[in-house]
Amino acid sequence: MRKVQSARRLLAAAIGAGLLCLGGCGVKLGEEFTGEVNILEGVAVQTQEGTVSPTGITLEINNQSDKDLNYGQDYSLQKEKDGRWYQVEPESPVAVTLELLWIPAGSTQEMEVRWEASYGKLPEGHYRIVKSFADEEKGYYLAGEFSL
């Protein structure tokens, strides 16, 4: 009788742990991001309509400022929770090439980003992709928001 009760308790604990994981599994959130984004006047990063998927996105970088900007392939993903933005922790290291790209003043470029190898498939939620850009004087964070 005690063996049956013990087995039932063990089974109930295992089921409870499994349900807890189902409720909380998905994206692992890291630190809250408190930096400023999108403060570079005349420059915007937008997600192209129809390209958003759980594994990637195509960005449009629109530089209508009077500054030439440089940037790299690097990026980070953030998820909104309760009106605040939190870093999404990658499942494995984010690997990008270390090339220096540039976007001249008055131009627009597209950039395809695929994150499945590092972040996996993102579950439903409100996200943004953050990239760093720089002119000759300082650096800036630009972000494009999207929902899954």
PDB file of C-alpha atoms in Angstrom:
ATOM      1  CA  MET A   1       0.000   0.000   0.000  1.00  0.00           C
ATOM      2  CA  ARG A   2       2.813   2.415   0.898  1.00  0.00           C
ATOM      3  CA  LYS A   3       4.600   1.608  -2.348  1.00  0.00           C
ATOM      4  CA  VAL A   4       1.462   2.498  -4.332  1.00  0.00           C
ATOM      5  CA  GLN A   5       1.014   5.797  -2.456  1.00  0.00           C
ATOM      6  CA  SER A   6       4.698   6.613  -2.897  1.00  0.00           C
ATOM      7  CA  ALA A   7       4.501   5.852  -6.616  1.00  0.00           C
ATOM      8  CA  ARG A   8       1.393   8.033  -6.952  1.00  0.00           C
ATOM      9  CA  ARG A   9       3.126  10.940  -5.192  1.00  0.00           C
ATOM     10  CA  LEU A  10       6.150  10.560  -7.435  1.00  0.00           C
ATOM     11  CA  LEU A  11       3.921  10.486 -10.524  1.00  0.00           C
ATOM     12  CA  ALA A  12       1.983  13.545  -9.322  1.00  0.00           C
ATOM     13  CA  ALA A  13       5.245  15.438  -8.703  1.00  0.00           C
ATOM     14  CA  ALA A  14       6.530  14.533 -12.160  1.00  0.00           C
ATOM     15  CA  ILE A  15       3.276  15.663 -13.821  1.00  0.00           C
ATOM     16  CA  GLY A  16       3.330  18.920 -11.822  1.00  0.00           C
ATOM     17  CA  ALA A  17       6.916  19.629 -12.854  1.00  0.00           C
ATOM     18  CA  GLY A  18       6.027  18.917 -16.473  1.00  0.00           C
ATOM     19  CA  LEU A  19       3.061  21.293 -16.393  1.00  0.00           C
ATOM     20  CA  LEU A  20       5.183  23.979 -14.767  1.00  0.00           C
ATOM     21  CA  CYS A  21       7.713  23.654 -17.567  1.00  0.00           C
ATOM     22  CA  LEU A  22       4.995  23.872 -20.225  1.00  0.00           C
ATOM     23  CA  GLY A  23       3.719  27.080 -18.673  1.00  0.00           C
ATOM     24  CA  GLY A  24       7.132  28.684 -18.315  1.00  0.00           C
ATOM     25  CA  CYS A  25       9.165  27.199 -21.159  1.00  0.00           C
ATOM     26  CA  GLY A  26       9.945  29.172 -24.267  1.00  0.00           C
ATOM     27  CA  VAL A  27      12.183  32.200 -24.389  1.00  0.00           C
ATOM     28  CA  LYS A  28      14.636  32.617 -21.544  1.00  0.00           C
ATOM     29  CA  LEU A  29      14.743  36.278 -20.583  1.00  0.00           C
ATOM     30  CA  GLY A  30      17.893  37.909 -19.267  1.00  0.00           C
ATOM     31  CA  GLU A  31      18.558  41.399 -17.981  1.00  0.00           C
ATOM     32  CA  GLU A  32      16.258  44.324 -18.580  1.00  0.00           C
ATOM     33  CA  PHE A  33      17.560  46.585 -21.357  1.00  0.00           C
ATOM     34  CA  THR A  34      17.559  50.208 -20.230  1.00  0.00           C
ATOM     35  CA  GLY A  35      19.614  51.768 -23.030  1.00  0.00           C
ATOM     36  CA  GLU A  36      18.164  54.328 -25.411  1.00  0.00           C
ATOM     37  CA  VAL A  37      17.142  53.206 -28.889  1.00  0.00           C
ATOM     38  CA  ASN A  38      16.102  55.032 -32.039  1.00  0.00           C
ATOM     39  CA  ILE A  39      17.454  58.442 -31.010  1.00  0.00           C
ATOM     40  CA  LEU A  40      19.456  59.024 -34.199  1.00  0.00           C
ATOM     41  CA  GLU A  41      17.329  61.505 -36.118  1.00  0.00           C
ATOM     42  CA  GLY A  42      16.577  60.517 -39.708  1.00  0.00           C
ATOM     43  CA  VAL A  43      17.580  56.858 -39.314  1.00  0.00           C
ATOM     44  CA  ALA A  44      15.195  53.948 -38.784  1.00  0.00           C
ATOM     45  CA  VAL A  45      15.332  50.163 -38.675  1.00  0.00           C
ATOM     46  CA  GLN A  46      12.017  48.599 -39.654  1.00  0.00           C
ATOM     47  CA  THR A  47      10.903  45.041 -40.137  1.00  0.00           C
ATOM     48  CA  GLN A  48       9.670  44.342 -43.633  1.00  0.00           C
ATOM     49  CA  GLU A  49       6.041  43.344 -43.748  1.00  0.00           C
ATOM     50  CA  GLY A  50       5.510  39.702 -44.636  1.00  0.00           C
ATOM     51  CA  THR A  51       9.050  38.594 -43.678  1.00  0.00           C
ATOM     52  CA  VAL A  52       8.546  37.990 -39.950  1.00  0.00           C
ATOM     53  CA  SER A  53       8.809  34.340 -38.900  1.00  0.00           C
ATOM     54  CA  PRO A  54       9.747  32.472 -35.708  1.00  0.00           C
ATOM     55  CA  THR A  55      13.210  31.884 -37.227  1.00  0.00           C
ATOM     56  CA  GLY A  56      14.119  35.185 -38.886  1.00  0.00           C
ATOM     57  CA  ILE A  57      13.238  38.519 -40.407  1.00  0.00           C
ATOM     58  CA  THR A  58      14.225  40.981 -43.113  1.00  0.00           C
ATOM     59  CA  LEU A  59      15.094  44.475 -41.938  1.00  0.00           C
ATOM     60  CA  GLU A  60      14.993  47.734 -43.857  1.00  0.00           C
ATOM     61  CA  ILE A  61      17.632  50.225 -42.741  1.00  0.00           C
ATOM     62  CA  ASN A  62      16.640  53.721 -43.841  1.00  0.00           C
ATOM     63  CA  ASN A  63      19.328  56.392 -43.431  1.00  0.00           C
ATOM     64  CA  GLN A  64      17.793  59.746 -44.326  1.00  0.00           C
ATOM     65  CA  SER A  65      20.275  61.613 -42.121  1.00  0.00           C
ATOM     66  CA  ASP A  66      23.257  63.593 -43.402  1.00  0.00           C
ATOM     67  CA  LYS A  67      25.698  61.055 -41.867  1.00  0.00           C
ATOM     68  CA  ASP A  68      27.328  57.970 -43.316  1.00  0.00           C
ATOM     69  CA  LEU A  69      26.919  55.131 -40.800  1.00  0.00           C
ATOM     70  CA  ASN A  70      28.742  51.881 -40.218  1.00  0.00           C
ATOM     71  CA  TYR A  71      27.410  48.697 -38.656  1.00  0.00           C
ATOM     72  CA  GLY A  72      28.084  44.973 -38.476  1.00  0.00           C
ATOM     73  CA  GLN A  73      26.162  41.716 -38.771  1.00  0.00           C
ATOM     74  CA  ASP A  74      25.728  41.540 -34.970  1.00  0.00           C
ATOM     75  CA  TYR A  75      22.321  41.973 -33.319  1.00  0.00           C
ATOM     76  CA  SER A  76      20.420  41.101 -30.188  1.00  0.00           C
ATOM     77  CA  LEU A  77      16.805  40.131 -29.622  1.00  0.00           C
ATOM     78  CA  GLN A  78      14.640  41.548 -26.871  1.00  0.00           C
ATOM     79  CA  LYS A  79      11.151  40.653 -25.689  1.00  0.00           C
ATOM     80  CA  GLU A  80       8.630  43.010 -24.157  1.00  0.00           C
ATOM     81  CA  LYS A  81       7.179  41.951 -20.823  1.00  0.00           C
ATOM     82  CA  ASP A  82       4.959  44.239 -18.721  1.00  0.00           C
ATOM     83  CA  GLY A  83       5.991  47.297 -20.757  1.00  0.00           C
ATOM     84  CA  ARG A  84       9.732  46.677 -20.333  1.00  0.00           C
ATOM     85  CA  TRP A  85      12.298  45.183 -22.688  1.00  0.00           C
ATOM     86  CA  TYR A  86      14.414  42.170 -21.682  1.00  0.00           C
ATOM     87  CA  GLN A  87      17.324  40.540 -23.473  1.00  0.00           C
ATOM     88  CA  VAL A  88      16.450  37.165 -24.995  1.00  0.00           C
ATOM     89  CA  GLU A  89      19.140  34.677 -23.969  1.00  0.00           C
ATOM     90  CA  PRO A  90      20.413  32.682 -26.973  1.00  0.00           C
ATOM     91  CA  GLU A  91      20.371  28.886 -26.738  1.00  0.00           C
ATOM     92  CA  SER A  92      23.848  28.802 -28.280  1.00  0.00           C
ATOM     93  CA  PRO A  93      26.379  31.529 -29.129  1.00  0.00           C
ATOM     94  CA  VAL A  94      25.378  34.006 -31.814  1.00  0.00           C
ATOM     95  CA  ALA A  95      27.847  33.587 -34.673  1.00  0.00           C
ATOM     96  CA  VAL A  96      28.212  36.402 -37.215  1.00  0.00           C
ATOM     97  CA  THR A  97      30.955  37.522 -39.551  1.00  0.00           C
ATOM     98  CA  LEU A  98      33.073  40.458 -38.417  1.00  0.00           C
ATOM     99  CA  GLU A  99      32.742  42.515 -41.560  1.00  0.00           C
ATOM    100  CA  LEU A 100      32.194  46.261 -41.330  1.00  0.00           C
ATOM    101  CA  LEU A 101      29.228  47.426 -43.383  1.00  0.00           C
ATOM    102  CA  TRP A 102      28.200  50.975 -44.133  1.00  0.00           C
ATOM    103  CA  ILE A 103      25.101  52.789 -45.244  1.00  0.00           C
ATOM    104  CA  PRO A 104      25.624  56.173 -46.892  1.00  0.00           C
ATOM    105  CA  ALA A 105      23.531  59.207 -45.999  1.00  0.00           C
ATOM    106  CA  GLY A 106      20.262  59.308 -47.939  1.00  0.00           C
ATOM    107  CA  SER A 107      20.099  55.592 -48.719  1.00  0.00           C
ATOM    108  CA  THR A 108      18.151  52.481 -47.782  1.00  0.00           C
ATOM    109  CA  GLN A 109      19.374  48.895 -47.419  1.00  0.00           C
ATOM    110  CA  GLU A 110      17.859  45.511 -46.655  1.00  0.00           C
ATOM    111  CA  MET A 111      19.358  43.003 -44.237  1.00  0.00           C
ATOM    112  CA  GLU A 112      18.172  39.424 -43.789  1.00  0.00           C
ATOM    113  CA  VAL A 113      18.603  38.004 -40.270  1.00  0.00           C
ATOM    114  CA  ARG A 114      18.196  34.306 -39.443  1.00  0.00           C
ATOM    115  CA  TRP A 115      18.425  33.450 -35.742  1.00  0.00           C
ATOM    116  CA  GLU A 116      17.239  29.835 -35.513  1.00  0.00           C
ATOM    117  CA  ALA A 117      20.790  28.473 -34.997  1.00  0.00           C
ATOM    118  CA  SER A 118      21.293  30.724 -31.953  1.00  0.00           C
ATOM    119  CA  TYR A 119      17.826  31.481 -30.555  1.00  0.00           C
ATOM    120  CA  GLY A 120      15.776  28.595 -31.917  1.00  0.00           C
ATOM    121  CA  LYS A 121      12.181  29.220 -32.953  1.00  0.00           C
ATOM    122  CA  LEU A 122      10.704  32.141 -31.054  1.00  0.00           C
ATOM    123  CA  PRO A 123       7.287  31.620 -29.446  1.00  0.00           C
ATOM    124  CA  GLU A 124       4.469  34.145 -29.747  1.00  0.00           C
ATOM    125  CA  GLY A 125       5.149  37.542 -28.247  1.00  0.00           C
ATOM    126  CA  HIS A 126       6.218  41.120 -28.936  1.00  0.00           C
ATOM    127  CA  TYR A 127       9.919  41.434 -29.800  1.00  0.00           C
ATOM    128  CA  ARG A 128      12.455  43.835 -31.193  1.00  0.00           C
ATOM    129  CA  ILE A 129      15.766  43.320 -32.905  1.00  0.00           C
ATOM    130  CA  VAL A 130      18.486  45.745 -31.805  1.00  0.00           C
ATOM    131  CA  LYS A 131      21.530  46.667 -33.869  1.00  0.00           C
ATOM    132  CA  SER A 132      24.358  49.064 -33.175  1.00  0.00           C
ATOM    133  CA  PHE A 133      25.364  51.757 -35.652  1.00  0.00           C
ATOM    134  CA  ALA A 134      28.056  54.427 -35.500  1.00  0.00           C
ATOM    135  CA  ASP A 135      29.016  57.643 -37.227  1.00  0.00           C
ATOM    136  CA  GLU A 136      32.393  59.363 -36.882  1.00  0.00           C
ATOM    137  CA  GLU A 137      31.482  60.680 -33.428  1.00  0.00           C
ATOM    138  CA  LYS A 138      29.520  58.064 -31.487  1.00  0.00           C
ATOM    139  CA  GLY A 139      27.444  54.884 -31.471  1.00  0.00           C
ATOM    140  CA  TYR A 140      23.692  54.355 -31.428  1.00  0.00           C
ATOM    141  CA  TYR A 141      21.239  51.517 -30.912  1.00  0.00           C
ATOM    142  CA  LEU A 142      18.460  51.179 -33.458  1.00  0.00           C
ATOM    143  CA  ALA A 143      15.583  48.762 -33.026  1.00  0.00           C
ATOM    144  CA  GLY A 144      12.799  47.333 -35.153  1.00  0.00           C
ATOM    145  CA  GLU A 145       9.767  45.861 -33.402  1.00  0.00           C
ATOM    146  CA  PHE A 146       7.762  42.833 -34.503  1.00  0.00           C
ATOM    147  CA  SER A 147       5.151  40.433 -33.167  1.00  0.00           C
ATOM    148  CA  LEU A 148       4.739  36.704 -33.619  1.00  0.00           C
TER     149      LEU A 148
END
